[in-house]
Short mmCIF file of C-alpha atoms and ligand atoms in Angstrom, two decimals:
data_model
loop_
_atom_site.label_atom_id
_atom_site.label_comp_id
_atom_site.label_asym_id
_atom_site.label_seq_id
_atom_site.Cartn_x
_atom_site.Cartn_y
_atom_site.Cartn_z
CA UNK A 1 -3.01 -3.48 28.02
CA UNK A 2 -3.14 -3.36 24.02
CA UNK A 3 -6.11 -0.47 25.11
CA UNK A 4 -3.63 1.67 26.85
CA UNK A 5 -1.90 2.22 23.02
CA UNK A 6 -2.93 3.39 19.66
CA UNK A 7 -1.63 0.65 17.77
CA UNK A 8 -3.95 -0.95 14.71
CA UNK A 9 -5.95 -3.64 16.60
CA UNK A 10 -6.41 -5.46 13.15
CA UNK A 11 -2.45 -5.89 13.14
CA UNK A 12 -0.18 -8.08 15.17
CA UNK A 13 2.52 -5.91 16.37
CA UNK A 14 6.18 -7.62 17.12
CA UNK A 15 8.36 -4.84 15.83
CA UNK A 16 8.42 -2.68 19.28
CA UNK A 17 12.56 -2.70 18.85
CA UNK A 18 12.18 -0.35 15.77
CA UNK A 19 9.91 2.69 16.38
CA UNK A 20 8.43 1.72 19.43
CA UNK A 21 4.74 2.54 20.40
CA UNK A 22 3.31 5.73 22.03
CA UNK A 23 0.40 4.53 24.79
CA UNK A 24 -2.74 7.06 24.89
CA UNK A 25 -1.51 8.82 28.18
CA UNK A 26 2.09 9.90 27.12
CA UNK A 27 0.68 10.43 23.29
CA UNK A 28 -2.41 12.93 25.59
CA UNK A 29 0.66 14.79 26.60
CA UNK A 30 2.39 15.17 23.98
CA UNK A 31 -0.81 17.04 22.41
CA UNK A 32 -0.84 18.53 25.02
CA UNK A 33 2.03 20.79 24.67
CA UNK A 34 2.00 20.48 20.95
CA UNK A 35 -1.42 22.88 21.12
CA UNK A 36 0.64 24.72 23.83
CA UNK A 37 3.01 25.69 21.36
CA UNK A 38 0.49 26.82 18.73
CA UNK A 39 -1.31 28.81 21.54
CA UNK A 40 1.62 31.17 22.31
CA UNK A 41 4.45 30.36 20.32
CA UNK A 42 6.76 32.57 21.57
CA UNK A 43 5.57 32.06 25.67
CA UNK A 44 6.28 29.01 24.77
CA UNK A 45 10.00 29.23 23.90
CA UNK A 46 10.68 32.04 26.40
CA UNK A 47 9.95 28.90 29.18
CA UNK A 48 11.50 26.30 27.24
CA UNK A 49 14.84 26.62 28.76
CA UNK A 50 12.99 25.84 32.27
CA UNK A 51 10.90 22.82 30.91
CA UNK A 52 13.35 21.12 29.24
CA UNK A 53 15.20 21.20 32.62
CA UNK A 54 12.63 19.45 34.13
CA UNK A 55 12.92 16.70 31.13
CA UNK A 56 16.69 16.71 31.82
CA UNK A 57 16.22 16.50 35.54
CA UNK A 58 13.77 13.18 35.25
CA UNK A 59 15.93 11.26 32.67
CA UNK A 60 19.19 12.37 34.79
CA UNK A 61 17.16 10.59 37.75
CA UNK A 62 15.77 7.23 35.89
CA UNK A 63 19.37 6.94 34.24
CA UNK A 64 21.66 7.16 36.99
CA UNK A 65 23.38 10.06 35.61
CA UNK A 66 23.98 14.07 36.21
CA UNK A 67 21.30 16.74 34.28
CA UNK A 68 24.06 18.58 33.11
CA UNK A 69 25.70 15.51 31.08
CA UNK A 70 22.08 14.95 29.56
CA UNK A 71 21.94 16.78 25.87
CA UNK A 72 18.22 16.14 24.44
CA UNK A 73 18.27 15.06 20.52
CA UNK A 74 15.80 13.99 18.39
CA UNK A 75 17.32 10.30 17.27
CA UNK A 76 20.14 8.13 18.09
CA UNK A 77 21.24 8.52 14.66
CA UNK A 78 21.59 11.97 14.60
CA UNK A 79 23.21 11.75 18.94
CA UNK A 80 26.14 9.46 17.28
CA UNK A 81 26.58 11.43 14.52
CA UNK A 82 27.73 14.05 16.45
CA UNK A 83 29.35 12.63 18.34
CA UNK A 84 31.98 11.15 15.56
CA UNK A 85 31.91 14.23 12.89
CA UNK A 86 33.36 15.72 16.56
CA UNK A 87 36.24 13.57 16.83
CA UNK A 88 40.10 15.38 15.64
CA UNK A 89 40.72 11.82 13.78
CA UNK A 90 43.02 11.71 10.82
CA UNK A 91 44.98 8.96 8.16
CA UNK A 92 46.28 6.06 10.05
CA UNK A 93 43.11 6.58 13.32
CA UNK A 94 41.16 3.72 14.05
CA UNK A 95 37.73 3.56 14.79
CA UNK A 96 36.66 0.32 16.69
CA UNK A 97 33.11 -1.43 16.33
CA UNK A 98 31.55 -4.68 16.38
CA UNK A 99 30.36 -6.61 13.80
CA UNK A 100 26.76 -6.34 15.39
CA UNK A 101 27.00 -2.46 15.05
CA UNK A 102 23.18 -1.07 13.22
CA UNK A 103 23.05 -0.09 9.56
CA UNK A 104 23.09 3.56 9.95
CA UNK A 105 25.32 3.26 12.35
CA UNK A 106 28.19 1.47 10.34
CA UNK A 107 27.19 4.04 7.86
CA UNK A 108 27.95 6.91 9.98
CA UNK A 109 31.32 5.81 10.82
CA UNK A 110 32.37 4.88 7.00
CA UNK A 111 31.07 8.48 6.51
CA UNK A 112 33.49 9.68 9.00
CA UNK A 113 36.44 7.50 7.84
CA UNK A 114 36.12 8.36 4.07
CA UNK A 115 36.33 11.81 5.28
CA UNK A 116 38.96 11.90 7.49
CA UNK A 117 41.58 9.00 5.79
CA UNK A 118 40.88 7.12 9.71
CA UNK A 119 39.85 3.31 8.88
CA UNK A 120 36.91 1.19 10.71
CA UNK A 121 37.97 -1.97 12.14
CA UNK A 122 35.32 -4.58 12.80
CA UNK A 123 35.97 -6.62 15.78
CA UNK A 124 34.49 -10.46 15.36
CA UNK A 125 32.97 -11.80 18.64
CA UNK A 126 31.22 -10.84 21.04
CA UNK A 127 33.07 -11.09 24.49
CA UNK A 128 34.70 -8.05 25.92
CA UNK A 129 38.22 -9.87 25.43
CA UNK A 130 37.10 -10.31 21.38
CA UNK A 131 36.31 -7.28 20.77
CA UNK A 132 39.05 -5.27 22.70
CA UNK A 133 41.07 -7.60 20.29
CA UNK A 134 40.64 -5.20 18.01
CA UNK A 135 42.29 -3.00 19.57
CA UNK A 136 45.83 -0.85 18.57
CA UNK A 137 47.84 2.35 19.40
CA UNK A 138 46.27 3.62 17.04
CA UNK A 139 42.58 3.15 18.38
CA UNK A 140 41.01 6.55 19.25
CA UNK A 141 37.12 5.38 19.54
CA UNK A 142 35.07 2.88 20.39
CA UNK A 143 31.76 2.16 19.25
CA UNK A 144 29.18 -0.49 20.24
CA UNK A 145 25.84 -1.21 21.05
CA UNK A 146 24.35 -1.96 23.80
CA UNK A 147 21.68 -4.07 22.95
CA UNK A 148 22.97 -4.85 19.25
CA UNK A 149 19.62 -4.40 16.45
CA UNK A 150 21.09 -7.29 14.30
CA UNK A 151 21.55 -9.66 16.55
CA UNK A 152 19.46 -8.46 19.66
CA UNK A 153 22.68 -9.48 21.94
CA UNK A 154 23.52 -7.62 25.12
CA UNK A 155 26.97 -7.24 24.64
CA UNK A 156 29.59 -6.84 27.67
CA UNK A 157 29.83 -2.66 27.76
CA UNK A 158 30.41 -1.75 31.24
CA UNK A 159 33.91 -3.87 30.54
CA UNK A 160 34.66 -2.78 27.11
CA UNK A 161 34.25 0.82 28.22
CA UNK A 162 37.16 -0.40 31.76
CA UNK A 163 39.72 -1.30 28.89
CA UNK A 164 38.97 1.81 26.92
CA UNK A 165 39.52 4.21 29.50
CA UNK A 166 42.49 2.03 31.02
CA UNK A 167 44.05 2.56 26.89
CA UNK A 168 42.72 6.24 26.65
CA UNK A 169 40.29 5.64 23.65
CA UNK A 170 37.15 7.39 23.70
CA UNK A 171 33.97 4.93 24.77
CA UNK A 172 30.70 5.22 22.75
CA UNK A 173 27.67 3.05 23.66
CA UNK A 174 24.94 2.89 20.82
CA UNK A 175 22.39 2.04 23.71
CA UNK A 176 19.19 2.91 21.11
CA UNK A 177 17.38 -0.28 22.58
CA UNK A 178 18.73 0.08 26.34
CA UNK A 179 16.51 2.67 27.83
CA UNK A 180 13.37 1.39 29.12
CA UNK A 181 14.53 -2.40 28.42
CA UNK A 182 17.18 -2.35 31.16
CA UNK A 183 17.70 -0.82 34.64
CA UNK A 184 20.51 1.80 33.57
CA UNK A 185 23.07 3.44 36.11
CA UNK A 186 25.08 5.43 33.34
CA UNK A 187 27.52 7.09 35.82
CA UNK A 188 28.13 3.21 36.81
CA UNK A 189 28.55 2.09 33.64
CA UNK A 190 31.30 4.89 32.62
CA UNK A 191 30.71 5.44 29.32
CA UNK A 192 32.71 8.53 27.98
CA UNK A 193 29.24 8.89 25.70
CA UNK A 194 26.01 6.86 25.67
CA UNK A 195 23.41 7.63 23.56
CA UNK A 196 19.85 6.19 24.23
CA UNK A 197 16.53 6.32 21.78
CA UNK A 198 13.35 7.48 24.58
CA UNK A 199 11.02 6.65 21.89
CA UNK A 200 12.15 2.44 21.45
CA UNK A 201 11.40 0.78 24.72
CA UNK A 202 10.89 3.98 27.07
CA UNK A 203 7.14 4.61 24.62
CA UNK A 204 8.04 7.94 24.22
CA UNK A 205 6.65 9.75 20.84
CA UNK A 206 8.98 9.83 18.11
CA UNK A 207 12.39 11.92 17.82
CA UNK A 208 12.85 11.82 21.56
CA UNK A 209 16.29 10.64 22.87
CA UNK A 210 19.54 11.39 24.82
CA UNK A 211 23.21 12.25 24.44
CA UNK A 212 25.08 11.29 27.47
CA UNK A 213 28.23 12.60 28.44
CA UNK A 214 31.11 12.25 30.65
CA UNK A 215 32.07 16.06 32.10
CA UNK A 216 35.98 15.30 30.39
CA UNK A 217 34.49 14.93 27.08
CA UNK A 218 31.81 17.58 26.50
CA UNK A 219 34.29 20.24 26.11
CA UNK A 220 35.73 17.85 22.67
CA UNK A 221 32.21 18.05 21.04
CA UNK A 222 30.86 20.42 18.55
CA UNK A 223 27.05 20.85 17.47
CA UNK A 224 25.88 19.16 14.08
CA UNK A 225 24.60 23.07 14.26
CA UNK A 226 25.75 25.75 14.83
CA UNK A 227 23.31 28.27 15.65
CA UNK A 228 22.03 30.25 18.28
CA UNK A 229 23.61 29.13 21.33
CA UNK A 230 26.97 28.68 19.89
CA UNK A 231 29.70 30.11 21.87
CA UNK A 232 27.99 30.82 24.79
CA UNK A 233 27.97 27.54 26.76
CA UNK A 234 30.95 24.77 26.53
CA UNK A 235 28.73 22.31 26.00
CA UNK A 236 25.69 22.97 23.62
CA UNK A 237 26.03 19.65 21.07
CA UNK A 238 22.31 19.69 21.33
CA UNK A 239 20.80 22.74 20.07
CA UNK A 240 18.43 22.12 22.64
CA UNK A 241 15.87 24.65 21.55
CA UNK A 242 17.24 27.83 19.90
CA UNK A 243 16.38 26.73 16.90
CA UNK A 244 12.81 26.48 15.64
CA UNK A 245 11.61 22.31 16.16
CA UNK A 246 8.28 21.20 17.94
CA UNK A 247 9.89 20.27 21.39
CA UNK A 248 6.80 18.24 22.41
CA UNK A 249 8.54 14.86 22.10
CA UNK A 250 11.09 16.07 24.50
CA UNK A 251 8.67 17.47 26.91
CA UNK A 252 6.96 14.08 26.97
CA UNK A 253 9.24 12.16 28.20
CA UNK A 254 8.54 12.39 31.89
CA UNK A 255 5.24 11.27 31.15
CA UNK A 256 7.10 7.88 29.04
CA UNK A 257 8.99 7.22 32.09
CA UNK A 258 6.26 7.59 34.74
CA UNK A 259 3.95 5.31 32.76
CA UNK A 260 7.16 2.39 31.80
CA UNK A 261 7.68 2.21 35.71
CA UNK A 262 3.77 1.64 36.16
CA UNK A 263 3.29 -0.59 33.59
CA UNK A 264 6.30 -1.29 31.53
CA UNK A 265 5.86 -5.28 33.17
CA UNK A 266 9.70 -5.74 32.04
CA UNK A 267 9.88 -9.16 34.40
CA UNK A 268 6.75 -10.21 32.55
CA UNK A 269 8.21 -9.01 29.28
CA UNK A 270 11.39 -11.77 29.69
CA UNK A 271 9.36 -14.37 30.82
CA UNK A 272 6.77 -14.24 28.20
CA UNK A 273 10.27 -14.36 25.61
CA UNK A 274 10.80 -17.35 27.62
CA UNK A 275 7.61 -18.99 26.12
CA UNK A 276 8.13 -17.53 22.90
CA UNK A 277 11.33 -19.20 22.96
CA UNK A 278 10.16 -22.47 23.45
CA UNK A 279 6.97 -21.98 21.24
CA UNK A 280 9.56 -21.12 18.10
CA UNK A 281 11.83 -23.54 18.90
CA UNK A 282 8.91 -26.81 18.83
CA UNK A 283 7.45 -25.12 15.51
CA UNK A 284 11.07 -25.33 14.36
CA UNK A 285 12.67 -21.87 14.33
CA UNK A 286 15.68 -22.07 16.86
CA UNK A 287 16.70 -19.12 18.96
CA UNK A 288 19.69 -17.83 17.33
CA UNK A 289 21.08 -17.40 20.81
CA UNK A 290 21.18 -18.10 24.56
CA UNK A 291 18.64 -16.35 26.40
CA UNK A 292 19.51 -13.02 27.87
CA UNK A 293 18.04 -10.80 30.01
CA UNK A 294 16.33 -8.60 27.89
CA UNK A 295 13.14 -8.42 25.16
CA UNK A 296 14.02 -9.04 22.18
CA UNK A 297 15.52 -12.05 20.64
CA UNK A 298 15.95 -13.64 16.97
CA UNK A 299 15.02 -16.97 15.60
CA UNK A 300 16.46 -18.97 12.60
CA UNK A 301 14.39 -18.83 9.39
CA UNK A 302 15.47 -21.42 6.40
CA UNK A 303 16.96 -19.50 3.31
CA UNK A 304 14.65 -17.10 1.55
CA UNK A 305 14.11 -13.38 1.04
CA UNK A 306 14.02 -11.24 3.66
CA UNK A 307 12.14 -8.67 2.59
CA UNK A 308 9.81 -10.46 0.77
CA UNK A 309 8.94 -12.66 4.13
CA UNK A 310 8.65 -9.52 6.29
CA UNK A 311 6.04 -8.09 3.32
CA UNK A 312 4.28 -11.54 3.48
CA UNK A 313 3.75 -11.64 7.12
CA UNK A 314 2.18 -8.22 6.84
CA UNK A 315 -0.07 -8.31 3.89
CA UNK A 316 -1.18 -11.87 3.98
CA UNK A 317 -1.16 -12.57 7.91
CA UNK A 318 -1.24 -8.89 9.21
CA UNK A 319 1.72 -9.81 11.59
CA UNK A 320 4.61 -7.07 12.20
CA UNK A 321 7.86 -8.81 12.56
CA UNK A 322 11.16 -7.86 10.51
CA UNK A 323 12.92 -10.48 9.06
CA UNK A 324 16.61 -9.56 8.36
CA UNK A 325 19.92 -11.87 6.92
CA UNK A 326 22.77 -11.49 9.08
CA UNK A 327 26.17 -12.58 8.12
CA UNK A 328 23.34 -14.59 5.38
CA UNK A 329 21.55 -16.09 7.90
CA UNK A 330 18.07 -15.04 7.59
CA UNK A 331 16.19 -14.62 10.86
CA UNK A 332 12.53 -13.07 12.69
CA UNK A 333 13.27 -10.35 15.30
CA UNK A 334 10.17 -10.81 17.99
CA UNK A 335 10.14 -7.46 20.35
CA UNK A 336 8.21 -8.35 23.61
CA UNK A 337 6.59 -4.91 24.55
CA UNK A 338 3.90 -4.69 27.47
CA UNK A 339 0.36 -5.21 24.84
CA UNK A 340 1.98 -8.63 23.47
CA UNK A 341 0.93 -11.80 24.50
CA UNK A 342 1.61 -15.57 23.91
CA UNK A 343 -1.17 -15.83 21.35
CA UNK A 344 0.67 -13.39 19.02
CA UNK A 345 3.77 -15.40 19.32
CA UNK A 346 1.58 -18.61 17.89
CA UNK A 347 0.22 -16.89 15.25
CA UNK A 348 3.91 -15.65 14.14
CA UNK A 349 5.12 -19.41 13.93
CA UNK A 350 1.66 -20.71 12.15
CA UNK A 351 2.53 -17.76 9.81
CA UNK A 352 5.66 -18.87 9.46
CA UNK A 353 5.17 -22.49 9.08
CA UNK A 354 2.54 -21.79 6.42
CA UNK A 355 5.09 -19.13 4.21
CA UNK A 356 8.16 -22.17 4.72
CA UNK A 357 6.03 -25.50 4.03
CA UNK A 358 5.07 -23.83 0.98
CA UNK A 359 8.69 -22.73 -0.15
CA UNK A 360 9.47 -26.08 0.82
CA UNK A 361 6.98 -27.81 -1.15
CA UNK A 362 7.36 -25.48 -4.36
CA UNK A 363 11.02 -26.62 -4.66
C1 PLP B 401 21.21 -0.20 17.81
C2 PLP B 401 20.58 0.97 17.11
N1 PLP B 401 21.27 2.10 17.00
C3 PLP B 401 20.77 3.20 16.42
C4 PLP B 401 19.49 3.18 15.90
C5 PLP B 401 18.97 4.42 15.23
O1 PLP B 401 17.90 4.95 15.95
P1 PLP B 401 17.09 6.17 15.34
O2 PLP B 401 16.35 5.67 14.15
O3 PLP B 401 16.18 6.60 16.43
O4 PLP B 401 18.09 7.22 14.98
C6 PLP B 401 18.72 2.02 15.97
C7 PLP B 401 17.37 1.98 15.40
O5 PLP B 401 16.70 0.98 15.35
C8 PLP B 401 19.28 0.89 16.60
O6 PLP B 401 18.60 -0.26 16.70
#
């Protein structure tokens, strides 16, 4: 499997949750139309508008949801942003989150708070009932992941997004991690907006993912830019193509999807977290929580410095894992992608083992 993907063979790579990995087949297409585009430019963009129908048409089918609701972006980051510098909020709104919510997420919404007088409320917990807690008349979004980055918890959305509706607040899921890590129905799950990342767990190449939208909302959302396109359609939030980007990322993607349902393994995936589980556990790193139906999961690390242990893992045991402090708690994220086996996990928790016994004994 590692042979299907370009990844450094001299490197052990745990960090699929952040940038994912690109295997040689999709990456093959991608070139593909990236030398398309330098062939004939402008042949290229006069058949865009078909091609990236045929993109739309494929996620639409793999995510349980309509073409038309499916707005191709390059990043989560850039879907939820606008999405919220969209929303008519003003002094005295709330915007609901979690307290599991990623950086540049929580970023994006003090952005559009300290712009628009509305104040973020972080909801503690992580049951649907918790969060809704947070909850008032004056609540006019809610945002939440998914699959949460800090925490790597599946959190209860399909519910969350029930009680939003029921109260008339607008539902956002951040699900960056969800695509190609679980089986999505989107018109199921019925978000008013989900955004998903194509190039995390779906192996798409980079600056590939989706804005999802509920027909009632798209009229309420403006482009981050407004170009060429503008006015014509009532919903354009993507700029799809008109202006000038390399689409090849986006043109890709039915390639990512054809090769995660061949060999994404995503019962293997859980099952080899399973081990790793146990394996961190009996070297002494405790999951940080109860096992979940997904591939990614956290384990506790003693007190030290995050950074500095993520920099040691790399440069002195050429192992890829972020460690992060949440709420203080410092703690290893392993991502179980299709190339990683059991071995890698040992190696993490000799590494690991090594880097503590030696804090330990230096104190
Ligand atoms: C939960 C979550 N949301 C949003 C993002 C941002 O994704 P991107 O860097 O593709 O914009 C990430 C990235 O790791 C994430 O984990």
């Amino acid at each position: 499997m590692t042979d299907l993907f370009l990844l450094d063979p001299d490197l052990t790579h745990l960090n699929h949750g952040a940038f994912g990995a690109c295997p040689r087949p999709v990456f093959d297409v991608y070139q593909r139309w990236q030398r398309e585009l330098e062939r004939s430019p402008s042949g290229m963009f006069d058949r865009l508008d078909d091609e990236l129908a045929v993109v739309r048409r494929a996620l639409a089918a793999y995510l349980g949801a309509q073409p038309e609701g499916i707005a191709l972006v390059l990043n989560a980051t850039v879907a939820l942003n606008t999405v919220l510098r969209s929303l008519r909020i003003g002094p005295g709104d709330e915007l609901l989150t979690t307290e599991h919510e990623y950086g540049a997420i929580r970023n994006a919404l003090s952005f559009v708070a300290g712009r628009t007088g509305a104040r973020v409320v972080v909801a503690r917990g992580t049951t649907a009932e918790e969060i809704w807690a947070g909850a008032t008349a004056r609540t006019r979004a809610l945002v939440v992941s998914h699959i949460s980055s800090p925490t790597a918890l599946l959190l209860p959305v399909e519910r969350l997004c029930a009680l939003a509706r029921d109260a008339g607040v607008l539902s956002v899921v951040d699900g960056a991690h969800g695509p190609g890590q679980l089986d999505l129905d989107l018109d199921a799950l019925g978000a008013d907006v989900y955004v998903g990342n194509c190039h995390k767990w779906l192996c798409a190449p980079k600056a590939a993912a989706f804005l999802h939208t509920r027909r009632e909302v798209r009229p309420l959302l403006d482009p981050l830019a407004a170009g060429w396109g503008w006015g014509e359609t009532a919903y354009e939030p993507s700029q799809d193509w008109r202006s000038a980007r390399d689409p090849s990322a986006y043109l890709s993607v039915p390639a990512a999807i054809d090769f995660v349902t061949a060999h994404g393994r995503q019962a293997e995936c859980r099952d080899l977290l399973r081990g790793a589980r146990t394996l961190m556990a009996d070297a002494g790193f405790a999951p940080f929580a109860d096992e979940q139906p997904i591939q990614m999961a956290y384990f506790l690390l003693p007190a030290c410095d995050p950074a500095a242990v993520t920099r040691l893992l790399r440069s002195e045991f050429a192992i890829d894992a972020p460690v992060r402090a949440w709420n203080t708690q410092p703690m290893v994220r392993i991502s179980i992608a299709p190339y990683v086996r059991l071995d890698d996990i040992q190696r993490l928790a000799e590494a690991l083992t090594t880097i503590f016994s030696t804090v330990r004994a230096s104190r």
